[in-house]
Short mmCIF file of C-alpha atoms and ligand atoms in Angstrom, two decimals:
data_model
loop_
_atom_site.label_atom_id
_atom_site.label_comp_id
_atom_site.label_asym_id
_atom_site.label_seq_id
_atom_site.Cartn_x
_atom_site.Cartn_y
_atom_site.Cartn_z
CA MET Q 1179 34.49 161.69 -117.30
CA ASN Q 1180 34.49 164.51 -114.25
CA LYS Q 1181 34.54 168.20 -115.13
CA ARG Q 1182 38.35 168.29 -114.87
CA GLN Q 1183 38.65 165.17 -116.85
CA PHE Q 1184 36.35 166.56 -119.31
CA ILE Q 1185 38.22 169.97 -119.38
CA LYS Q 1186 41.45 167.90 -119.48
CA THR Q 1187 40.17 166.05 -122.78
CA ILE Q 1188 38.60 169.07 -124.19
CA ALA Q 1189 42.14 170.83 -123.86
CA ALA Q 1190 43.78 168.05 -125.23
CA THR Q 1191 41.59 167.01 -127.95
CA GLY Q 1192 41.48 171.47 -128.74
CA LEU Q 1193 37.84 171.07 -129.60
CA ALA Q 1194 35.58 173.91 -128.54
CA VAL Q 1195 34.16 174.68 -125.06
CA PRO Q 1196 30.58 174.17 -124.80
CA ALA Q 1197 27.91 177.02 -124.36
CA PHE Q 1198 26.73 178.15 -120.86
CA GLY Q 1199 24.70 174.71 -120.12
CA GLU Q 1200 21.60 173.56 -120.17
CA GLY Q 1201 19.64 176.12 -118.14
CA PHE Q 1202 20.80 178.40 -121.17
CA GLU Q 1203 19.68 176.66 -123.59
CA LYS Q 1204 16.24 176.51 -121.99
CA ALA Q 1205 15.85 180.26 -121.33
CA LEU Q 1206 17.47 180.19 -125.08
CA ALA Q 1207 14.19 178.62 -126.48
CA LYS Q 1208 11.40 180.06 -123.66
CA VAL Q 1209 12.71 183.66 -125.66
CA GLN Q 1210 12.48 182.38 -129.12
CA ILE Q 1211 8.50 183.44 -129.13
CA GLN Q 1212 9.57 187.26 -127.49
CA THR Q 1213 10.62 190.25 -128.52
CA PRO Q 1214 14.06 191.65 -128.27
CA GLU Q 1215 12.00 194.39 -126.11
CA GLU Q 1216 9.54 191.72 -124.56
CA THR Q 1217 12.93 189.58 -123.73
CA ALA Q 1218 14.99 192.92 -122.18
CA GLU Q 1219 12.44 192.36 -119.50
CA ASN Q 1220 12.80 189.28 -118.89
CA GLU Q 1221 14.92 188.52 -115.89
CA GLU Q 1222 14.72 184.82 -115.53
CA PHE Q 1223 16.62 184.87 -118.55
CA TRP Q 1224 19.48 187.47 -118.49
CA ALA Q 1225 19.79 185.55 -114.55
CA GLU Q 1226 20.36 182.71 -117.01
CA VAL Q 1227 23.32 184.81 -119.25
CA ARG Q 1228 24.48 186.27 -115.79
CA ARG Q 1229 25.65 182.52 -114.81
CA GLY Q 1230 27.44 182.38 -117.57
CA TYR Q 1231 29.73 184.28 -116.27
CA LYS Q 1232 32.05 184.51 -113.02
CA ILE Q 1233 31.75 188.42 -111.64
CA LYS Q 1234 33.15 189.93 -108.80
CA PRO Q 1235 31.75 189.88 -105.67
CA ASP Q 1236 33.54 193.24 -104.19
CA TYR Q 1237 30.97 195.80 -105.80
CA VAL Q 1238 28.75 196.68 -108.73
CA ASN Q 1239 30.36 196.73 -112.23
CA LEU Q 1240 28.99 199.27 -113.83
CA GLU Q 1241 32.28 200.00 -115.71
CA ASN Q 1242 32.41 198.51 -118.30
CA GLY Q 1243 32.81 200.97 -121.04
CA TYR Q 1244 36.35 200.67 -120.16
CA TYR Q 1245 36.66 196.67 -121.14
CA CYS Q 1246 33.73 193.92 -121.22
CA PHE Q 1247 35.92 190.94 -119.82
CA THR Q 1248 35.07 187.91 -120.93
CA PRO Q 1249 32.04 185.71 -120.14
CA GLN Q 1250 33.74 181.82 -119.21
CA GLU Q 1251 32.25 180.52 -122.64
CA THR Q 1252 35.26 182.42 -124.51
CA LEU Q 1253 37.59 182.62 -121.70
CA GLN Q 1254 37.95 178.99 -121.27
CA ASN Q 1255 38.15 178.26 -125.16
CA TYR Q 1256 40.72 182.03 -125.34
CA ILE Q 1257 42.78 179.17 -122.98
CA ARG Q 1258 42.72 176.55 -125.60
CA HIS Q 1259 43.82 178.55 -128.13
CA VAL Q 1260 47.05 179.90 -125.81
CA GLN Q 1261 47.74 176.31 -125.10
CA ASP Q 1262 47.21 175.30 -128.68
CA ILE Q 1263 49.64 177.69 -129.89
CA ASN Q 1264 52.25 176.54 -127.24
CA PHE Q 1265 52.08 173.04 -127.85
CA GLN Q 1266 52.18 174.03 -131.78
CA GLY Q 1267 55.23 176.28 -131.65
CA SER Q 1268 56.13 177.38 -134.69
CA TYR Q 1269 54.86 175.23 -136.67
CA TYR Q 1270 51.96 176.90 -136.17
CA MET Q 1271 52.47 180.14 -137.25
CA ARG Q 1272 54.47 178.87 -140.68
CA THR Q 1273 51.51 176.27 -141.24
CA ARG Q 1274 48.17 177.91 -140.14
CA GLN Q 1275 48.15 181.48 -139.07
CA PHE Q 1276 47.22 183.01 -141.98
CA ASP Q 1277 44.47 180.86 -143.53
CA ASP Q 1278 43.12 181.38 -139.90
CA LYS Q 1279 43.32 185.31 -140.07
CA ALA Q 1280 41.41 185.17 -143.20
CA GLU Q 1281 38.95 182.96 -141.91
CA ILE Q 1282 38.86 185.55 -138.63
CA ARG Q 1283 38.40 188.19 -140.89
CA LYS Q 1284 35.31 186.73 -143.36
CA LYS Q 1285 33.40 185.73 -140.38
CA LEU Q 1286 33.69 189.99 -138.55
CA ALA Q 1287 32.89 191.33 -141.87
CA ALA Q 1288 29.93 189.30 -142.13
CA LEU Q 1289 28.87 190.93 -138.40
CA ALA Q 1290 30.57 194.22 -139.52
CA GLY Q 1291 28.35 194.48 -142.54
CA CYS Q 1292 31.33 194.76 -145.30
CA SER Q 1293 33.26 193.32 -147.45
CA HIS Q 1294 36.31 191.54 -145.68
CA GLU Q 1295 38.70 193.07 -148.52
CA GLU Q 1296 37.82 196.19 -146.43
CA LEU Q 1297 38.55 194.82 -143.01
CA ILE Q 1298 41.17 194.39 -141.48
CA VAL Q 1299 41.95 193.18 -136.99
CA THR Q 1300 44.09 195.53 -135.21
CA ARG Q 1301 44.89 195.73 -131.73
CA ASN Q 1302 42.16 197.93 -130.86
CA THR Q 1303 40.67 201.47 -132.00
CA THR Q 1304 44.00 203.44 -131.49
CA GLU Q 1305 45.95 201.10 -133.81
CA SER Q 1306 42.93 201.02 -136.25
CA LEU Q 1307 41.84 205.16 -136.42
CA ASP Q 1308 45.97 206.24 -136.13
CA THR Q 1309 47.06 204.03 -138.56
CA VAL Q 1310 44.30 206.22 -141.15
CA ILE Q 1311 45.37 209.94 -139.30
CA ALA Q 1312 48.94 208.73 -140.24
CA GLY Q 1313 48.43 207.07 -143.58
CA ILE Q 1314 46.85 210.70 -145.20
CA ASP Q 1315 49.62 212.35 -146.85
CA TRP Q 1316 48.75 215.85 -145.13
CA LYS Q 1317 49.52 219.31 -146.75
CA ALA Q 1318 50.07 222.29 -145.18
CA GLY Q 1319 47.00 223.64 -144.93
CA ASP Q 1320 44.50 220.85 -144.83
CA GLU Q 1321 41.89 221.07 -142.56
CA ALA Q 1322 40.39 218.21 -140.26
CA VAL Q 1323 37.01 218.30 -138.02
CA MET Q 1324 36.50 217.03 -134.96
CA ALA Q 1325 34.81 217.32 -131.74
CA GLU Q 1326 35.90 218.02 -128.23
CA GLN Q 1327 34.18 215.27 -127.09
CA ASP Q 1328 36.58 212.78 -129.12
CA TYR Q 1329 38.73 210.60 -127.66
CA GLY Q 1330 41.73 212.13 -126.46
CA ALA Q 1331 44.02 209.63 -128.40
CA MET Q 1332 42.42 210.51 -131.45
CA LEU Q 1333 42.87 214.59 -130.75
CA ASP Q 1334 46.35 213.82 -129.77
CA MET Q 1335 47.62 211.88 -133.28
CA PHE Q 1336 45.77 215.03 -134.98
CA LYS Q 1337 47.90 217.40 -132.97
CA LEU Q 1338 51.22 215.05 -133.82
CA GLN Q 1339 49.92 215.89 -137.44
CA ALA Q 1340 49.34 219.60 -136.58
CA ARG Q 1341 53.01 219.90 -135.35
CA ARG Q 1342 54.47 217.60 -138.20
CA TYR Q 1343 52.36 218.52 -141.19
CA GLY Q 1344 51.04 222.63 -140.73
CA ILE Q 1345 47.13 221.35 -141.11
CA ILE Q 1346 44.47 222.54 -138.94
CA ASN Q 1347 42.23 220.77 -136.73
CA LYS Q 1348 38.89 222.35 -136.30
CA ILE Q 1349 37.55 221.54 -132.91
CA VAL Q 1350 33.64 221.42 -132.75
CA SER Q 1351 31.32 220.89 -129.61
CA VAL Q 1352 28.44 218.47 -129.46
CA PRO Q 1353 25.44 219.63 -127.31
CA ASN Q 1354 24.64 216.61 -124.96
CA HIS Q 1355 20.72 217.07 -125.56
CA PRO Q 1356 20.95 217.88 -129.24
CA ALA Q 1357 16.74 219.46 -130.39
CA SER Q 1358 17.39 217.30 -133.54
CA ASP Q 1359 19.50 215.10 -135.85
CA GLU Q 1360 19.93 218.51 -137.96
CA GLU Q 1361 21.45 220.31 -135.19
CA VAL Q 1362 23.90 217.82 -135.20
CA VAL Q 1363 24.51 217.65 -138.35
CA SER Q 1364 24.93 221.52 -138.84
CA ILE Q 1365 27.82 222.66 -136.39
CA TYR Q 1366 29.92 219.93 -138.27
CA GLU Q 1367 28.64 221.04 -140.93
CA LYS Q 1368 29.99 224.57 -140.39
CA ALA Q 1369 32.94 223.66 -139.26
CA ILE Q 1370 33.75 222.34 -143.40
CA THR Q 1371 35.69 225.02 -145.67
CA PRO Q 1372 37.28 224.04 -149.11
CA LYS Q 1373 40.20 223.23 -147.20
CA THR Q 1374 38.75 220.34 -145.27
CA ARG Q 1375 39.61 216.60 -145.96
CA LEU Q 1376 38.61 214.84 -142.73
CA LEU Q 1377 36.47 214.52 -140.45
CA MET Q 1378 36.14 212.34 -137.35
CA VAL Q 1379 33.04 211.38 -135.30
CA CYS Q 1380 32.22 209.41 -133.09
CA HIS Q 1381 29.60 206.79 -133.35
CA MET Q 1382 28.65 206.65 -129.33
CA ILE Q 1383 30.81 209.34 -127.14
CA ASN Q 1384 31.92 207.54 -125.02
CA ILE Q 1385 31.68 209.82 -121.76
CA THR Q 1386 27.77 210.55 -122.39
CA GLY Q 1387 26.83 207.25 -124.83
CA HIS Q 1388 25.64 209.65 -126.73
CA ILE Q 1389 24.73 207.89 -130.32
CA LEU Q 1390 25.40 210.49 -133.48
CA PRO Q 1391 23.31 210.46 -136.85
CA ILE Q 1392 25.93 209.10 -138.38
CA ARG Q 1393 24.63 208.43 -141.99
CA LYS Q 1394 23.65 212.37 -142.39
CA ILE Q 1395 26.79 213.71 -141.41
CA CYS Q 1396 28.75 210.96 -143.60
CA ASP Q 1397 25.94 212.40 -146.42
CA MET Q 1398 26.32 216.13 -145.43
CA ALA Q 1399 30.31 215.39 -145.31
CA HIS Q 1400 30.44 213.98 -148.21
CA SER Q 1401 28.09 216.56 -150.25
CA LYS Q 1402 31.44 218.94 -149.33
CA GLY Q 1403 33.79 216.84 -150.78
CA VAL Q 1404 34.99 215.23 -147.12
CA GLU Q 1405 35.64 212.22 -146.29
CA VAL Q 1406 34.70 210.54 -142.49
CA MET Q 1407 36.41 208.78 -140.72
CA VAL Q 1408 34.53 206.97 -137.74
CA ASP Q 1409 35.50 206.26 -134.08
CA GLY Q 1410 33.33 203.12 -133.44
CA ALA Q 1411 35.08 202.11 -130.57
CA HIS Q 1412 31.68 201.45 -128.36
CA ALA Q 1413 29.16 201.19 -131.03
CA PHE Q 1414 30.53 197.89 -132.18
CA ALA Q 1415 28.57 194.78 -130.54
CA HIS Q 1416 26.48 197.01 -128.63
CA ILE Q 1417 23.97 198.81 -130.92
CA ASN Q 1418 22.55 197.18 -134.71
CA TYR Q 1419 24.15 198.36 -137.45
CA LYS Q 1420 26.17 197.79 -141.08
CA ILE Q 1421 29.17 199.64 -141.13
CA SER Q 1422 27.88 199.89 -145.31
CA ASP Q 1423 24.68 201.58 -144.82
CA LEU Q 1424 26.60 204.02 -142.65
CA GLY Q 1425 28.38 205.36 -145.82
CA CYS Q 1426 31.51 206.37 -143.98
CA ASP Q 1427 35.41 205.97 -145.71
CA TYR Q 1428 36.97 204.53 -142.18
CA TYR Q 1429 36.13 202.87 -139.18
CA GLY Q 1430 37.32 201.50 -136.43
CA SER Q 1431 36.66 199.14 -133.51
CA SER Q 1432 37.92 197.51 -130.01
CA LEU Q 1433 36.81 194.01 -129.67
CA HIS Q 1434 37.53 193.55 -126.24
CA LYS Q 1435 35.29 196.19 -126.14
CA TRP Q 1436 31.31 194.93 -125.95
CA LEU Q 1437 31.89 191.93 -128.25
CA SER Q 1438 34.11 191.20 -125.17
CA VAL Q 1439 37.46 189.62 -126.95
CA PRO Q 1440 40.18 189.35 -124.70
CA LEU Q 1441 42.40 192.78 -124.53
CA GLY Q 1442 43.96 193.61 -127.39
CA THR Q 1443 42.01 192.66 -130.61
CA GLY Q 1444 40.13 195.87 -132.68
CA ILE Q 1445 39.11 196.35 -136.04
CA LEU Q 1446 39.68 198.73 -139.03
CA TYR Q 1447 37.16 199.57 -142.49
CA VAL Q 1448 38.49 201.56 -145.01
CA LYS Q 1449 36.02 201.70 -147.90
CA LYS Q 1450 37.21 199.74 -151.17
CA ASP Q 1451 38.19 202.91 -152.99
CA LYS Q 1452 40.30 204.40 -150.43
CA ILE Q 1453 42.51 201.98 -149.54
CA ALA Q 1454 45.19 202.73 -151.96
CA LYS Q 1455 45.73 206.05 -150.98
CA LEU Q 1456 46.12 205.35 -148.00
CA TRP Q 1457 50.36 204.91 -146.47
CA GLN Q 1458 51.01 202.62 -144.26
CA MET Q 1459 52.83 202.68 -141.04
CA PHE Q 1460 54.83 199.64 -141.60
CA GLY Q 1461 56.16 198.72 -144.72
CA ASP Q 1462 55.13 195.82 -146.30
CA MET Q 1463 55.64 195.43 -150.06
CA GLY Q 1464 54.37 192.47 -150.06
CA TYR Q 1465 50.56 193.22 -151.42
CA LYS Q 1466 49.43 195.63 -154.01
CA ASP Q 1467 48.59 199.65 -152.58
CA ASP Q 1468 44.66 198.52 -152.85
CA ASP Q 1469 44.83 195.83 -150.78
CA ILE Q 1470 44.03 196.34 -147.18
CA ARG Q 1471 46.58 193.60 -145.88
CA LYS Q 1472 49.05 196.05 -146.18
CA LEU Q 1473 48.03 198.14 -143.64
CA ASN Q 1474 48.09 195.38 -141.24
CA HIS Q 1475 51.82 194.39 -141.28
CA THR Q 1476 51.77 193.73 -137.31
CA GLY Q 1477 54.83 191.81 -136.79
CA THR Q 1478 54.46 188.50 -134.30
CA ASN Q 1479 51.19 189.02 -132.66
CA PRO Q 1480 49.47 187.19 -129.78
CA VAL Q 1481 47.48 184.70 -132.19
CA HIS Q 1482 45.75 183.11 -129.97
CA THR Q 1483 43.64 186.24 -128.85
CA ASP Q 1484 43.08 186.71 -132.64
CA LEU Q 1485 41.74 183.12 -132.74
CA THR Q 1486 39.21 183.77 -129.95
CA ILE Q 1487 37.37 186.15 -131.74
CA ALA Q 1488 35.24 183.78 -133.13
CA ASP Q 1489 34.34 182.44 -130.05
CA ALA Q 1490 33.63 185.53 -128.80
CA ILE Q 1491 31.19 186.18 -132.17
CA ASN Q 1492 29.75 182.60 -131.38
CA PHE Q 1493 28.50 183.62 -128.05
CA TYR Q 1494 26.96 187.22 -128.87
CA GLU Q 1495 25.32 185.51 -131.51
CA LYS Q 1496 23.37 183.28 -129.15
CA ILE Q 1497 22.88 185.67 -127.03
CA GLY Q 1498 21.33 187.56 -130.14
CA ARG Q 1499 22.20 190.96 -131.77
CA GLU Q 1500 18.81 192.68 -130.67
CA ARG Q 1501 18.24 191.15 -127.70
CA LYS Q 1502 21.74 192.04 -126.39
CA GLU Q 1503 20.93 196.12 -127.65
CA ALA Q 1504 17.60 196.00 -126.62
CA ARG Q 1505 18.09 194.80 -122.84
CA LEU Q 1506 21.47 197.69 -122.47
CA ARG Q 1507 18.70 200.04 -123.72
CA TYR Q 1508 16.39 199.02 -121.06
CA LEU Q 1509 18.64 198.89 -117.97
CA GLN Q 1510 20.32 202.30 -119.15
CA GLU Q 1511 16.43 203.21 -119.09
CA TYR Q 1512 16.03 201.58 -115.95
CA TRP Q 1513 17.90 203.77 -113.92
CA THR Q 1514 17.65 207.10 -116.32
CA LYS Q 1515 14.02 207.06 -116.16
CA GLN Q 1516 14.42 207.10 -112.11
CA VAL Q 1517 16.51 210.10 -111.81
CA ARG Q 1518 16.50 211.94 -114.25
CA ASN Q 1519 13.83 214.70 -113.76
CA LEU Q 1520 15.13 214.74 -109.63
CA PRO Q 1521 16.30 217.31 -108.15
CA ASN Q 1522 20.43 218.41 -107.82
CA ILE Q 1523 20.94 215.58 -110.52
CA VAL Q 1524 22.25 216.22 -114.06
CA LEU Q 1525 21.70 213.79 -116.26
CA ASN Q 1526 24.20 214.07 -119.55
CA THR Q 1527 22.90 212.05 -121.55
CA PRO Q 1528 20.07 211.86 -123.51
CA ALA Q 1529 16.26 210.98 -123.10
CA ASP Q 1530 15.73 209.93 -126.79
CA SER Q 1531 15.49 206.45 -127.03
CA HIS Q 1532 17.47 206.51 -130.18
CA ARG Q 1533 20.20 208.50 -128.89
CA ALA Q 1534 21.91 206.22 -126.28
CA CYS Q 1535 22.19 202.49 -125.50
CA GLY Q 1536 23.52 200.87 -122.85
CA ILE Q 1537 26.31 203.90 -121.24
CA ALA Q 1538 24.52 207.16 -119.07
CA ASN Q 1539 26.30 209.49 -117.53
CA VAL Q 1540 24.83 211.03 -114.87
CA GLY Q 1541 26.51 214.06 -112.26
CA ILE Q 1542 24.90 215.46 -109.24
CA ALA Q 1543 25.45 219.57 -109.40
CA THR Q 1544 27.33 219.80 -106.14
CA MET Q 1545 29.68 217.09 -105.89
CA LYS Q 1546 33.21 216.31 -108.01
CA PRO Q 1547 32.76 213.96 -110.23
CA THR Q 1548 35.45 212.49 -108.81
CA ASP Q 1549 33.95 212.25 -105.25
CA LEU Q 1550 30.92 211.11 -106.53
CA ALA Q 1551 32.80 208.10 -108.04
CA LYS Q 1552 34.73 207.87 -105.08
CA THR Q 1553 31.32 207.68 -102.52
CA LEU Q 1554 30.00 205.37 -104.64
CA LEU Q 1555 32.44 202.60 -104.73
CA GLU Q 1556 33.06 203.75 -100.67
CA GLN Q 1557 29.78 204.00 -98.87
CA TYR Q 1558 27.85 202.06 -102.08
CA LYS Q 1559 30.31 199.86 -103.84
CA VAL Q 1560 29.42 200.72 -107.16
CA TRP Q 1561 32.24 201.14 -109.30
CA THR Q 1562 32.16 203.63 -112.20
CA VAL Q 1563 33.91 206.03 -113.38
CA ALA Q 1564 34.22 209.87 -113.14
CA ILE Q 1565 34.55 212.13 -116.03
CA ASP Q 1566 35.18 215.97 -115.59
CA SER Q 1567 35.74 217.70 -119.06
CA PRO Q 1568 34.21 221.01 -120.19
CA THR Q 1569 30.81 220.21 -121.06
CA VAL Q 1570 30.63 216.62 -118.82
CA LYS Q 1571 30.14 216.48 -115.17
CA GLY Q 1572 29.66 212.88 -113.44
CA CYS Q 1573 29.83 209.39 -113.56
CA ARG Q 1574 29.66 207.09 -116.80
CA ILE Q 1575 27.49 204.17 -116.12
CA THR Q 1576 27.74 201.32 -118.18
CA PRO Q 1577 26.07 197.97 -117.18
CA ASN Q 1578 26.78 195.13 -119.26
CA ILE Q 1579 24.14 191.58 -120.40
CA TYR Q 1580 24.78 189.83 -116.72
CA THR Q 1581 23.70 193.28 -114.76
CA THR Q 1582 20.84 193.10 -113.14
CA THR Q 1583 17.58 195.03 -112.54
CA ALA Q 1584 18.76 194.37 -108.51
CA GLU Q 1585 21.95 195.85 -108.58
CA LEU Q 1586 21.10 198.99 -110.79
CA ASP Q 1587 18.21 199.69 -107.38
CA THR Q 1588 21.30 199.64 -105.46
CA PHE Q 1589 22.55 202.68 -107.32
CA VAL Q 1590 19.62 204.38 -107.91
CA LEU Q 1591 19.05 205.00 -104.42
CA ALA Q 1592 22.57 206.15 -103.88
CA LEU Q 1593 22.31 208.48 -106.20
CA LYS Q 1594 19.17 209.68 -104.16
CA THR Q 1595 20.48 209.60 -101.24
CA LEU Q 1596 23.65 211.82 -102.31
CA ALA Q 1597 21.56 214.30 -104.20
CA THR Q 1598 19.27 215.39 -101.50
C1 PLP K 2178 35.92 206.49 -128.13
C2 PLP K 2178 36.73 206.18 -128.28
N1 PLP K 2178 37.72 206.33 -129.25
C3 PLP K 2178 38.28 205.62 -128.73
C4 PLP K 2178 38.48 204.53 -127.39
C5 PLP K 2178 40.45 203.96 -127.31
O1 PLP K 2178 40.28 202.14 -127.51
P1 PLP K 2178 41.44 201.24 -127.37
O2 PLP K 2178 42.15 201.60 -126.15
O3 PLP K 2178 40.51 200.02 -127.12
O4 PLP K 2178 41.78 202.22 -128.58
C6 PLP K 2178 38.58 204.55 -126.63
C7 PLP K 2178 38.34 203.70 -125.54
O5 PLP K 2178 37.13 203.62 -124.53
C8 PLP K 2178 37.00 205.43 -126.54
O6 PLP K 2178 35.76 205.42 -125.84
#
């Protein structure tokens, strides 16, 4: 059977597309005896992983923070689901849709470390967190705490509640280089008053990659009777944790980011005892008040994308959660260590290993971030994104597991040249 016939057969039978290939299986067998940190430096293994991706040759892609495009294996499975749903028509929607979705929720909940009764599949972090912000029965004078480094869409959603209900938003600022967890916790703590109802905090700040001490912030807020909503857009399937260990009340993430599901999937976690009091955005009287599915009335939606979540999880588990986190941290530190203390270079991401993983932000003191991004692309063929905010001026650098150290060498050389 040639390759084309094989793919046709797969599509017709609905069988899952097999993993990378023999090379990957052999490489995987070899790293079983290594620690994740050892494998992080094993270029042979990651070269095999890279073969599983179709990589655009035009530039070095260091902008995986927007979303992580899917490896070929997941993409082929996605195409298979699109074909299958198109073939089945409404028969699928009326017979299997809900059972499949229930299975996906269970699989995702196992990965997220929570009960499936506390988790729904959404389209993205924005939908997840806005569902919570809009679902609270705000009263005039209620207060919410958030940071200027939070994502704009959520900050806007809080502004909308301020206009609509007269709530007061207290905005703190998180330092790029805190001396301790306690420094960060106390910044949030000082903004809390007896009127505070909700605190929003990023698990990983999107413009710098800074990982915040979520458990400590949750414990502090709860001791004052304040609920915590965590923006985990960049953390899920990037670093390892269980949502239940974080101690938060609400958690949202996008699966098209680090889990590499095709565009348009996310999760919302709501702690079991917080579900009943949350109002849904779209009326759904089919579920009890304490059933999280009441928050998930999407209407007809692209179910083939949701089906691909299972394939993306399989891919992620095959790479290995610890291996992925260790590799991403290794890649970030590989380049940041080479430039952190050079004159004219400003690292906007903390140096402590536990305060960052794959994402970091770097600026050149004498260059505007947009000029830096433009020059990197036009002169060095390195694709990044410029961040020009009051506290962060630089380019966000986001490698992925297919990134090579040779690509990072190109970037480091460009930075050093531009800084002098
Ligand atoms: C911290 C953070 N929150 C929320 C979002 C929104 O994600 P989405 O557009 O997938 O809803 C992003 C997107 O980059 C983000 O970085």
